[in-house]
Coordinates of C-alpha atoms in Angstrom, one line a residue:
Chain A
D27 CA 19.6 7.0 3.6
G28 CA 16.3 7.4 5.2
G29 CA 13.8 4.6 4.5
I30 CA 12.1 1.5 5.5
T31 CA 14.1 -1.8 5.7
Q32 CA 12.3 -5.2 5.8
S33 CA 14.1 -8.5 6.4
P34 CA 14.5 -11.1 5.2
K35 CA 13.6 -10.6 1.6
Y36 CA 12.6 -14.3 1.3
L37 CA 11.5 -16.5 4.1
F38 CA 10.5 -20.2 4.2
R39 CA 8.4 -21.6 7.0
K40 CA 7.5 -25.1 7.8
E41 CA 4.1 -26.1 8.8
G42 CA 3.4 -25.4 12.4
Q43 CA 6.3 -22.9 12.9
N44 CA 6.1 -19.3 14.0
V45 CA 8.2 -16.8 12.0
T46 CA 9.0 -13.2 12.5
L47 CA 9.3 -10.6 9.8
S48 CA 11.4 -7.6 10.6
C49 CA 10.6 -4.0 9.8
E50 CA 12.7 -0.9 10.7
Q51 CA 12.3 2.7 9.7
N52 CA 14.6 5.7 10.3
L53 CA 12.1 8.3 9.0
N54 CA 11.0 9.2 12.5
H55 CA 7.4 8.3 11.5
D56 CA 4.9 7.7 14.2
A57 CA 2.6 5.3 12.3
M58 CA 3.6 1.9 11.0
Y59 CA 1.6 -0.7 9.1
W60 CA 1.7 -4.3 7.9
Y61 CA -0.1 -5.4 4.8
R62 CA -0.5 -8.7 3.1
Q63 CA -0.5 -9.0 -0.8
D64 CA -1.7 -12.1 -2.6
P65 CA -1.0 -12.6 -6.3
G66 CA -3.0 -10.3 -8.5
Q67 CA -4.7 -8.6 -5.5
G68 CA -4.5 -5.4 -3.6
L69 CA -3.0 -4.9 -0.2
R70 CA -5.0 -5.9 2.9
L71 CA -4.2 -4.4 6.3
I72 CA -3.0 -6.8 9.0
Y73 CA -2.1 -4.5 11.9
Y74 CA -1.2 -0.9 12.3
S75 CA 0.3 1.3 15.1
Q76 CA 0.0 5.0 15.4
I77 CA 2.2 5.3 18.5
V78 CA 4.8 3.4 20.5
N79 CA 3.3 0.6 22.7
D80 CA -0.1 0.8 20.9
F81 CA -1.4 -1.1 18.0
Q82 CA -4.7 -2.1 16.4
K83 CA -6.0 -5.0 14.4
G84 CA -6.6 -4.4 10.8
D85 CA -9.0 -6.4 8.5
I86 CA -7.2 -9.7 8.5
A87 CA -5.3 -9.9 12.0
E88 CA -6.1 -13.5 12.8
G89 CA -3.0 -15.7 12.9
Y90 CA -0.7 -12.8 13.2
S91 CA 0.8 -10.7 16.1
V92 CA 2.9 -7.6 16.4
S93 CA 4.7 -5.4 18.9
R94 CA 5.7 -1.8 18.9
E95 CA 8.3 -1.4 21.8
K96 CA 10.4 1.1 19.8
K97 CA 9.3 3.9 17.4
E98 CA 11.5 2.6 14.7
S99 CA 10.6 -1.1 14.8
F100 CA 7.3 -3.0 14.2
P101 CA 8.0 -6.7 13.8
L102 CA 5.2 -9.0 12.6
T103 CA 5.0 -12.7 13.8
V104 CA 3.1 -15.1 11.6
T105 CA 1.9 -17.8 13.9
S106 CA 0.9 -21.4 13.3
A107 CA -2.7 -20.4 13.5
Q108 CA -2.4 -18.6 10.2
K109 CA -3.6 -21.4 7.9
N110 CA -2.5 -19.8 4.6
P111 CA 0.5 -17.7 5.3
T112 CA 2.1 -17.9 1.8
A113 CA 2.1 -14.3 0.6
F114 CA 4.1 -11.0 0.0
Y115 CA 4.2 -8.9 3.2
L116 CA 4.7 -5.2 3.0
C117 CA 5.5 -2.9 5.9
A118 CA 4.8 0.9 5.7
S119 CA 5.2 4.0 7.8
S120 CA 3.8 7.4 7.7
Q121 CA 3.9 10.7 9.5
A122 CA 0.7 12.5 10.5
R123 CA -1.4 13.6 7.6
A124 CA 1.0 12.3 4.9
E125 CA 1.5 9.3 2.5
A126 CA 2.7 5.9 3.6
F127 CA 6.2 4.8 2.6
F128 CA 6.8 1.2 1.9
G129 CA 9.6 -1.3 2.4
Q130 CA 10.6 -3.7 -0.3
G131 CA 8.6 -6.6 1.1
T132 CA 9.2 -10.1 2.4
R133 CA 8.1 -13.1 0.4
L134 CA 7.0 -15.8 2.8
T135 CA 6.5 -19.4 1.5
V136 CA 5.3 -22.4 3.4
V137 CA 7.3 -25.5 2.7
Chain B
G30 CA -15.1 0.9 6.8
E31 CA -14.1 1.6 3.2
S32 CA -14.3 -0.3 -0.1
V33 CA -12.0 0.6 -2.9
G34 CA -12.3 -0.8 -6.4
L35 CA -10.6 -0.3 -9.7
H36 CA -12.5 -0.3 -13.0
L37 CA -10.0 -2.4 -15.0
P38 CA -7.6 -5.1 -13.9
T39 CA -5.4 -4.6 -17.0
L40 CA -4.9 -1.6 -19.4
S41 CA -2.8 -1.8 -22.5
V42 CA -1.6 1.4 -24.2
Q43 CA 0.7 2.3 -27.0
E44 CA 3.9 4.1 -26.0
G45 CA 3.4 7.9 -26.3
D46 CA -0.4 7.8 -25.7
N47 CA -2.0 9.0 -22.6
S48 CA -3.2 6.5 -19.9
I49 CA -6.1 6.9 -17.6
I50 CA -6.5 4.6 -14.6
N51 CA -9.7 4.8 -12.5
C52 CA -10.6 4.0 -8.9
A53 CA -13.9 4.1 -6.9
Y54 CA -14.4 4.4 -3.2
S55 CA -17.4 4.0 -0.9
N56 CA -16.9 6.2 2.1
S57 CA -18.0 9.7 1.6
A58 CA -15.8 10.7 4.7
S59 CA -12.6 9.7 3.0
D60 CA -10.5 12.7 2.8
Y61 CA -7.0 11.8 1.5
F62 CA -6.2 9.9 -1.7
I63 CA -2.9 8.5 -2.9
W64 CA -1.7 6.8 -6.2
Y65 CA 1.1 4.2 -5.9
K66 CA 3.1 2.4 -8.6
Q67 CA 4.3 -1.2 -7.9
E68 CA 6.9 -2.9 -10.0
S69 CA 7.2 -6.7 -9.9
G70 CA 8.6 -7.9 -6.6
K71 CA 9.0 -4.5 -5.0
G72 CA 7.1 -2.4 -2.6
P73 CA 4.7 0.3 -3.8
Q74 CA 6.1 3.8 -4.6
F75 CA 4.3 7.0 -4.0
I76 CA 3.3 8.8 -7.2
I77 CA 0.9 11.6 -6.3
D78 CA -1.6 12.5 -3.7
I79 CA -4.7 14.7 -3.3
R80 CA -6.8 15.9 -0.4
S81 CA -10.5 16.3 -0.4
N82 CA -10.4 20.0 -0.6
M83 CA -9.0 19.8 -4.1
D84 CA -10.4 18.4 -7.4
K85 CA -7.2 18.2 -9.4
R86 CA -3.5 18.1 -8.8
Q87 CA -0.7 17.8 -11.3
G88 CA 2.8 16.3 -11.1
Q89 CA 5.4 15.5 -13.6
R90 CA 3.5 13.7 -16.5
V91 CA 0.8 12.7 -14.0
T92 CA -2.6 14.3 -13.0
V93 CA -4.9 13.1 -10.4
L94 CA -8.6 14.0 -10.5
L95 CA -10.9 13.6 -7.6
N96 CA -14.8 13.7 -8.0
K97 CA -16.3 13.6 -4.5
T98 CA -19.8 13.6 -5.8
V99 CA -19.6 10.3 -7.4
K100 CA -16.7 9.0 -5.2
H101 CA -14.3 8.6 -8.1
L102 CA -10.6 9.0 -8.5
S103 CA -8.5 8.9 -11.6
L104 CA -4.8 9.0 -12.5
Q105 CA -3.8 10.3 -15.9
I106 CA -0.2 9.6 -17.3
A107 CA 0.8 11.7 -20.2
A108 CA 3.0 10.4 -23.0
T109 CA 3.2 6.9 -21.5
Q110 CA 6.6 5.3 -21.5
P111 CA 7.8 1.7 -21.2
G112 CA 9.1 2.4 -17.8
D113 CA 5.6 3.2 -16.7
S114 CA 4.7 -0.5 -17.0
A115 CA 3.7 -1.5 -13.5
V116 CA 0.6 -2.1 -11.3
Y117 CA -1.1 1.0 -10.1
F118 CA -3.0 1.2 -6.8
C119 CA -5.2 3.9 -5.3
A120 CA -5.2 4.2 -1.6
V121 CA -7.9 6.0 0.4
S122 CA -7.8 7.2 3.9
N123 CA -10.3 8.8 6.4
N124 CA -8.6 11.3 8.7
F125 CA -5.2 9.5 8.1
N126 CA -6.3 6.7 10.4
K127 CA -5.4 3.9 8.0
F128 CA -5.2 3.4 4.3
Y129 CA -7.4 1.1 2.2
F130 CA -6.2 -0.1 -1.2
G131 CA -7.9 -1.1 -4.4
S132 CA -6.9 -4.3 -6.2
G133 CA -4.7 -2.6 -8.8
T134 CA -4.6 -2.0 -12.4
K135 CA -1.7 -3.5 -14.4
L136 CA -0.5 -1.0 -17.1
N137 CA 1.1 -2.6 -20.1
V138 CA 2.9 -0.2 -22.4
K139 CA 3.4 -1.5 -26.0
P140 CA 6.4 -0.2 -27.9

């Protein structure tokens, strides 16, 4: 089946640790996105990439990093510099001039 | 940039009634609009989209209306069912560069 796969579904991070969230798509989409969702709120853009080996900061990029070495993969690293990382993280992809398709999300909790 | 807002955080309707969910955006250059449905703990699912060269678009039980003059977007759901209970988001894009999301309206369908 074509789609977007995020892993893991649940992730626990200790204070001061870096963690990496995986996002893989087999839709052959050029663009990929990472969003953060806090309880009762909308989605805020962290990073996006419109082509391999290129990405741009979104509205809340501080404390996060990404890479786009392959078209199908767009991993997100939550670094220790992110002071409040507990949230629901959503990855999405889109083709030119079309809607974004979302993965099922990763819930990150700081313990 | 873009600012996207929804008029009501929560909407309660009786099963079988019609539902109307509203969204306002700020950037007059925005040209692509999408409605998503998000069930608890899952990623958003595409419902319907509309481009700025249209005022109305219909799907199965759903209609999206776009008023570019006042920068307003609405989603109408006909004969609302219990399975429609979810959070609904509008997403707004300018030249498909990136998507901006509203904070969501939680639709509660009463049996």
